[in-house]
Amino acid sequence: MGRRVTPDEGLLSMTSTTGTAADADRALKARHRAMWALGDYPRLAADLLPELGRTLVEACGVASGDRVLDVAAGSGNVAVQAAKAGASVVASDLTPELFDAGRARAEAEGVDLEWREGDAEALPFADGEFDVVLSCVGVMFAPHHQPAADELVRVCRPGGRIGLISWTPEGFIGQLFATMKPYAPPPPPGASPPPLWGREDHVLELLGDRVTDVTTERRMLTVDHFDRPEDFRDYFKAVYGPTIAVYRSLAEEPERAAALDGELAELARRMDRGQGSTVVDWEYLLLTATKRRETVPSPR
């Protein structure tokens, strides 16, 4: 049996950087962009995550006439659903290589939306530009959590809505990152673990008193796409950028790569509740909030 991994989530960045803070940040973001361009994230989103886009759009009551921003949108899992609800939508992501698949999906669904390259920690939009600001397992991967949260609030109009879906530390994807962490290069100084966004107390601290009417709920996404635990592992090795990046870092260490093979399969086996095929529940945190109409300082 594989060892039990504690929820000690780790950001999977390639290496730390040197030089000025601005140079270091640019280099870090360049590596993040390259990591998410690896493999085929649009395929994963289409195969496993379409339910989450619908869930977030419905939870925030997105409707015709809303101006909506999908932050760290990837290939538009949320953005396309918001456009189908009649909203005017901008999908923004650090990795524009994902946009072609998103455009194709939007065309297939008969909707039109805008695609803009943008860093979640420095969004290229005006204060209060959007009625609804959403992110589905996206903004959580920005390395610096407080600036990312500040941007979510800044671009939302007073009285507008903010909605987030984030993987929890204890859930399957949180445990996936915890399993990979010992095999990955260390994160750069100042980076925070992504699944912290799946903790209610952490997100509430990030948003502070700038929001009201906050609701949080832990839910499960049931994934029954794989016949065997090994199939899950091989799929993630082929299509999921963070997993691909870890294995690339182990290219000269075949024994460690083999050990990670075993641990990833064991993770799926341990959490499998299926009979005859692999069925795993992936826990996530759904948060909705309203931006206060009065100005409240950032909780920095």
Short mmCIF file of C-alpha atoms in Angstrom, two decimals:
data_model
loop_
_atom_site.label_atom_id
_atom_site.label_comp_id
_atom_site.label_asym_id
_atom_site.label_seq_id
_atom_site.Cartn_x
_atom_site.Cartn_y
_atom_site.Cartn_z
CA MET A 1 0.00 0.00 0.00
CA GLY A 2 1.17 3.58 -0.66
CA ARG A 3 1.77 5.96 2.20
CA ARG A 4 -0.99 8.27 3.37
CA VAL A 5 -0.30 11.80 2.16
CA THR A 6 -1.25 14.68 4.45
CA PRO A 7 -2.96 17.74 2.94
CA ASP A 8 0.34 19.56 2.57
CA GLU A 9 -0.38 20.99 -0.83
CA GLY A 10 2.43 22.28 -2.97
CA LEU A 11 2.62 24.70 -5.84
CA LEU A 12 4.24 22.96 -8.77
CA SER A 13 6.58 25.57 -10.16
CA MET A 14 9.71 24.62 -12.03
CA THR A 15 12.41 26.50 -10.08
CA SER A 16 12.90 29.67 -8.11
CA THR A 17 14.18 32.81 -9.77
CA THR A 18 16.91 35.36 -9.21
CA GLY A 19 17.38 39.02 -10.03
CA THR A 20 14.95 41.85 -9.34
CA ALA A 21 11.48 41.19 -8.02
CA ALA A 22 9.92 42.21 -11.34
CA ASP A 23 12.27 39.97 -13.32
CA ALA A 24 11.60 37.10 -10.95
CA ASP A 25 7.85 37.54 -11.29
CA ARG A 26 8.04 37.63 -15.09
CA ALA A 27 10.12 34.48 -15.12
CA LEU A 28 7.76 32.72 -12.72
CA LYS A 29 4.71 33.64 -14.80
CA ALA A 30 6.47 32.49 -17.96
CA ARG A 31 7.02 29.08 -16.39
CA HIS A 32 3.40 28.90 -15.24
CA ARG A 33 2.23 29.75 -18.75
CA ALA A 34 4.48 27.05 -20.22
CA MET A 35 3.34 24.48 -17.64
CA TRP A 36 -0.37 24.95 -18.39
CA ALA A 37 0.35 24.77 -22.12
CA LEU A 38 1.77 21.27 -21.69
CA GLY A 39 -0.40 18.29 -22.50
CA ASP A 40 -4.06 18.94 -23.32
CA TYR A 41 -5.89 20.79 -20.56
CA PRO A 42 -8.89 21.56 -22.81
CA ARG A 43 -9.39 17.81 -23.22
CA LEU A 44 -9.32 17.31 -19.44
CA ALA A 45 -11.79 20.16 -18.92
CA ALA A 46 -14.15 18.69 -21.51
CA ASP A 47 -13.82 15.11 -20.26
CA LEU A 48 -13.99 15.70 -16.51
CA LEU A 49 -15.06 19.23 -15.56
CA PRO A 50 -18.03 20.46 -17.65
CA GLU A 51 -20.37 20.15 -14.67
CA LEU A 52 -18.36 22.72 -12.74
CA GLY A 53 -18.89 25.47 -15.31
CA ARG A 54 -22.64 25.07 -15.16
CA THR A 55 -22.58 24.89 -11.37
CA LEU A 56 -20.71 28.18 -10.94
CA VAL A 57 -22.79 30.09 -13.48
CA GLU A 58 -26.02 28.92 -11.84
CA ALA A 59 -24.77 29.63 -8.31
CA CYS A 60 -24.02 33.25 -9.25
CA GLY A 61 -27.27 33.74 -11.11
CA VAL A 62 -25.59 34.84 -14.34
CA ALA A 63 -28.23 36.22 -16.69
CA SER A 64 -28.76 38.18 -19.88
CA GLY A 65 -27.30 41.66 -19.64
CA ASP A 66 -24.57 40.76 -17.16
CA ARG A 67 -21.00 41.74 -17.98
CA VAL A 68 -18.97 38.68 -16.85
CA LEU A 69 -15.24 38.02 -16.42
CA ASP A 70 -13.93 34.46 -16.20
CA VAL A 71 -10.49 34.69 -14.53
CA ALA A 72 -7.91 31.99 -15.31
CA ALA A 73 -10.50 30.74 -17.76
CA GLY A 74 -8.43 28.08 -19.52
CA SER A 75 -10.46 26.92 -22.49
CA GLY A 76 -13.63 28.59 -21.21
CA ASN A 77 -15.42 25.95 -19.17
CA VAL A 78 -17.22 28.71 -17.25
CA ALA A 79 -17.09 31.45 -19.88
CA VAL A 80 -19.00 29.45 -22.49
CA GLN A 81 -21.73 28.58 -19.98
CA ALA A 82 -22.04 32.25 -18.96
CA ALA A 83 -22.35 33.24 -22.62
CA LYS A 84 -25.05 30.61 -23.11
CA ALA A 85 -26.93 32.28 -20.24
CA GLY A 86 -26.99 35.47 -22.31
CA ALA A 87 -24.17 37.38 -20.61
CA SER A 88 -21.50 39.48 -22.29
CA VAL A 89 -18.36 37.52 -21.40
CA VAL A 90 -14.61 38.03 -21.32
CA ALA A 91 -12.43 34.95 -20.78
CA SER A 92 -8.98 35.85 -19.45
CA ASP A 93 -6.00 33.55 -18.90
CA LEU A 94 -2.23 33.70 -18.54
CA THR A 95 -1.93 30.90 -21.14
CA PRO A 96 -3.48 32.01 -24.43
CA GLU A 97 -2.44 28.71 -26.02
CA LEU A 98 -5.66 27.35 -24.47
CA PHE A 99 -7.88 29.83 -26.31
CA ASP A 100 -8.09 28.05 -29.67
CA ALA A 101 -9.90 25.12 -28.07
CA GLY A 102 -12.14 27.55 -26.23
CA ARG A 103 -13.03 29.43 -29.40
CA ALA A 104 -13.87 26.16 -31.14
CA ARG A 105 -16.11 25.12 -28.25
CA ALA A 106 -17.83 28.51 -28.17
CA GLU A 107 -18.49 28.30 -31.91
CA ALA A 108 -19.89 24.78 -31.52
CA GLU A 109 -22.19 26.04 -28.74
CA GLY A 110 -23.30 28.99 -30.87
CA VAL A 111 -22.02 31.75 -28.58
CA ASP A 112 -19.57 34.61 -28.96
CA LEU A 113 -17.22 35.93 -26.28
CA GLU A 114 -13.98 37.86 -25.93
CA TRP A 115 -10.66 36.16 -25.15
CA ARG A 116 -7.95 38.22 -23.44
CA GLU A 117 -4.51 37.22 -22.22
CA GLY A 118 -4.10 38.34 -18.63
CA ASP A 119 -2.29 37.62 -15.37
CA ALA A 120 -4.76 36.95 -12.52
CA GLU A 121 -2.49 39.00 -10.23
CA ALA A 122 -2.58 42.03 -12.57
CA LEU A 123 -5.74 41.88 -14.65
CA PRO A 124 -5.86 44.16 -17.72
CA PHE A 125 -9.29 45.60 -16.85
CA ALA A 126 -10.66 48.74 -15.23
CA ASP A 127 -11.92 49.05 -11.68
CA GLY A 128 -15.53 47.87 -11.38
CA GLU A 129 -15.75 46.84 -15.03
CA PHE A 130 -17.76 43.63 -14.48
CA ASP A 131 -21.08 42.70 -12.89
CA VAL A 132 -19.91 39.16 -12.17
CA VAL A 133 -16.35 37.88 -11.67
CA LEU A 134 -15.89 34.10 -11.74
CA SER A 135 -13.05 31.59 -11.51
CA CYS A 136 -13.34 27.81 -11.58
CA VAL A 137 -10.23 25.93 -10.37
CA GLY A 138 -8.25 28.70 -12.03
CA VAL A 139 -7.28 31.67 -9.86
CA MET A 140 -6.27 29.21 -7.13
CA PHE A 141 -3.14 28.44 -9.15
CA ALA A 142 -1.90 32.04 -9.15
CA PRO A 143 1.22 31.85 -6.95
CA HIS A 144 0.48 34.94 -4.84
CA HIS A 145 -2.96 34.65 -3.33
CA GLN A 146 -3.56 38.11 -1.89
CA PRO A 147 -2.83 40.05 -5.11
CA ALA A 148 -5.05 37.62 -7.03
CA ALA A 149 -7.90 38.08 -4.55
CA ASP A 150 -7.42 41.86 -4.66
CA GLU A 151 -7.82 41.78 -8.43
CA LEU A 152 -11.02 39.73 -8.27
CA VAL A 153 -12.54 42.38 -6.02
CA ARG A 154 -11.11 45.37 -7.89
CA VAL A 155 -12.59 44.54 -11.30
CA CYS A 156 -16.01 43.69 -9.84
CA ARG A 157 -18.45 46.60 -9.61
CA PRO A 158 -19.82 47.59 -6.19
CA GLY A 159 -22.83 45.36 -5.59
CA GLY A 160 -21.55 42.86 -8.16
CA ARG A 161 -21.06 39.15 -7.59
CA ILE A 162 -17.93 37.04 -7.16
CA GLY A 163 -18.01 33.25 -7.55
CA LEU A 164 -15.21 30.73 -7.05
CA ILE A 165 -14.75 26.98 -7.26
CA SER A 166 -11.51 25.64 -5.76
CA TRP A 167 -10.19 22.15 -5.01
CA THR A 168 -9.92 21.46 -1.28
CA PRO A 169 -6.70 20.30 0.43
CA GLU A 170 -8.37 17.14 1.70
CA GLY A 171 -10.07 16.28 -1.57
CA PHE A 172 -8.74 14.19 -4.42
CA ILE A 173 -6.98 16.94 -6.38
CA GLY A 174 -5.55 18.43 -3.20
CA GLN A 175 -4.17 15.00 -2.42
CA LEU A 176 -2.87 14.69 -5.98
CA PHE A 177 -0.74 17.81 -5.48
CA ALA A 178 0.36 16.61 -2.06
CA THR A 179 1.44 13.30 -3.59
CA MET A 180 3.45 15.03 -6.31
CA LYS A 181 5.03 17.64 -4.03
CA PRO A 182 7.97 15.50 -2.76
CA TYR A 183 8.93 14.73 -6.37
CA ALA A 184 8.70 18.31 -7.66
CA PRO A 185 11.27 21.11 -7.55
CA PRO A 186 10.71 23.44 -4.60
CA PRO A 187 8.32 26.37 -5.15
CA PRO A 188 9.78 29.86 -5.35
CA PRO A 189 9.86 32.02 -2.21
CA GLY A 190 6.53 33.68 -1.48
CA ALA A 191 4.37 31.26 -3.46
CA SER A 192 1.35 29.84 -1.64
CA PRO A 193 -0.11 26.33 -2.12
CA PRO A 194 -3.06 26.35 -4.55
CA PRO A 195 -5.49 24.20 -2.52
CA LEU A 196 -5.48 26.76 0.30
CA TRP A 197 -8.22 28.41 -1.80
CA GLY A 198 -10.32 25.36 -0.89
CA ARG A 199 -10.25 26.36 2.79
CA GLU A 200 -13.08 28.65 3.82
CA ASP A 201 -11.01 30.55 6.39
CA HIS A 202 -8.23 31.26 3.89
CA VAL A 203 -10.50 32.67 1.19
CA LEU A 204 -12.50 34.74 3.67
CA GLU A 205 -9.28 36.25 4.96
CA LEU A 206 -8.17 37.05 1.40
CA LEU A 207 -11.44 38.80 0.54
CA GLY A 208 -11.82 40.47 3.93
CA ASP A 209 -14.57 43.01 4.61
CA ARG A 210 -14.75 44.02 0.96
CA VAL A 211 -17.48 41.43 0.35
CA THR A 212 -20.75 40.53 2.00
CA ASP A 213 -23.47 37.88 1.63
CA VAL A 214 -20.80 35.20 1.53
CA THR A 215 -21.89 31.60 1.08
CA THR A 216 -19.59 28.58 1.10
CA GLU A 217 -20.38 24.95 0.45
CA ARG A 218 -18.21 21.89 0.01
CA ARG A 219 -19.43 19.73 -2.85
CA MET A 220 -18.31 16.66 -4.75
CA LEU A 221 -17.60 16.17 -8.43
CA THR A 222 -18.02 12.47 -9.22
CA VAL A 223 -15.46 11.28 -11.79
CA ASP A 224 -16.11 7.87 -13.36
CA HIS A 225 -14.04 8.36 -16.51
CA PHE A 226 -11.41 5.70 -15.75
CA ASP A 227 -11.61 1.93 -15.67
CA ARG A 228 -8.59 1.42 -13.39
CA PRO A 229 -6.50 3.58 -11.05
CA GLU A 230 -3.60 3.16 -13.47
CA ASP A 231 -5.75 4.67 -16.23
CA PHE A 232 -6.24 7.82 -14.15
CA ARG A 233 -2.49 8.05 -13.61
CA ASP A 234 -1.63 7.57 -17.27
CA TYR A 235 -4.27 10.10 -18.34
CA PHE A 236 -2.88 12.79 -16.02
CA LYS A 237 0.67 12.02 -17.15
CA ALA A 238 -0.46 12.64 -20.73
CA VAL A 239 -2.77 15.68 -20.48
CA TYR A 240 -2.35 17.59 -17.17
CA GLY A 241 0.38 20.23 -17.28
CA PRO A 242 1.44 20.14 -13.59
CA THR A 243 1.78 16.34 -13.66
CA ILE A 244 3.70 16.41 -16.93
CA ALA A 245 6.05 19.04 -15.48
CA VAL A 246 6.84 16.90 -12.45
CA TYR A 247 7.64 13.86 -14.57
CA ARG A 248 9.85 15.98 -16.83
CA SER A 249 11.79 17.09 -13.77
CA LEU A 250 12.39 13.37 -13.03
CA ALA A 251 13.70 12.55 -16.51
CA GLU A 252 17.12 11.62 -15.13
CA GLU A 253 15.68 9.79 -12.10
CA PRO A 254 13.76 6.76 -13.40
CA GLU A 255 13.52 5.15 -9.96
CA ARG A 256 11.79 8.18 -8.50
CA ALA A 257 9.51 8.41 -11.53
CA ALA A 258 8.54 4.77 -11.00
CA ALA A 259 7.86 5.47 -7.33
CA LEU A 260 5.57 8.36 -8.29
CA ASP A 261 3.79 6.05 -10.75
CA GLY A 262 2.98 3.76 -7.86
CA GLU A 263 1.86 6.53 -5.53
CA LEU A 264 -0.50 8.12 -8.06
CA ALA A 265 -2.17 4.81 -8.84
CA GLU A 266 -2.44 4.09 -5.12
CA LEU A 267 -4.06 7.48 -4.51
CA ALA A 268 -6.83 6.65 -6.97
CA ARG A 269 -7.13 3.12 -5.57
CA ARG A 270 -7.44 4.40 -2.00
CA MET A 271 -10.22 6.86 -2.85
CA ASP A 272 -12.04 4.61 -5.33
CA ARG A 273 -15.64 3.76 -4.41
CA GLY A 274 -16.52 2.05 -7.67
CA GLN A 275 -17.28 -1.58 -8.38
CA GLY A 276 -15.79 -2.82 -11.62
CA SER A 277 -14.49 0.62 -12.61
CA THR A 278 -12.80 3.51 -10.82
CA VAL A 279 -15.21 6.07 -9.35
CA VAL A 280 -13.74 8.90 -7.27
CA ASP A 281 -15.38 11.94 -5.69
CA TRP A 282 -13.35 15.14 -6.09
CA GLU A 283 -14.18 17.61 -3.32
CA TYR A 284 -14.34 21.33 -4.08
CA LEU A 285 -15.35 24.54 -2.31
CA LEU A 286 -18.06 26.66 -3.94
CA LEU A 287 -18.00 30.28 -2.74
CA THR A 288 -20.26 33.15 -3.74
CA ALA A 289 -20.12 36.72 -2.45
CA THR A 290 -21.27 40.27 -3.18
CA LYS A 291 -18.84 43.17 -3.38
CA ARG A 292 -19.72 45.84 -0.84
CA ARG A 293 -21.04 49.08 -2.25
CA GLU A 294 -18.88 51.17 0.06
CA THR A 295 -15.08 51.18 -0.30
CA VAL A 296 -13.21 48.93 2.15
CA PRO A 297 -9.38 48.74 2.15
CA SER A 298 -7.55 45.60 1.06
CA PRO A 299 -6.64 43.28 3.99
CA ARG A 300 -2.93 43.41 3.15
#
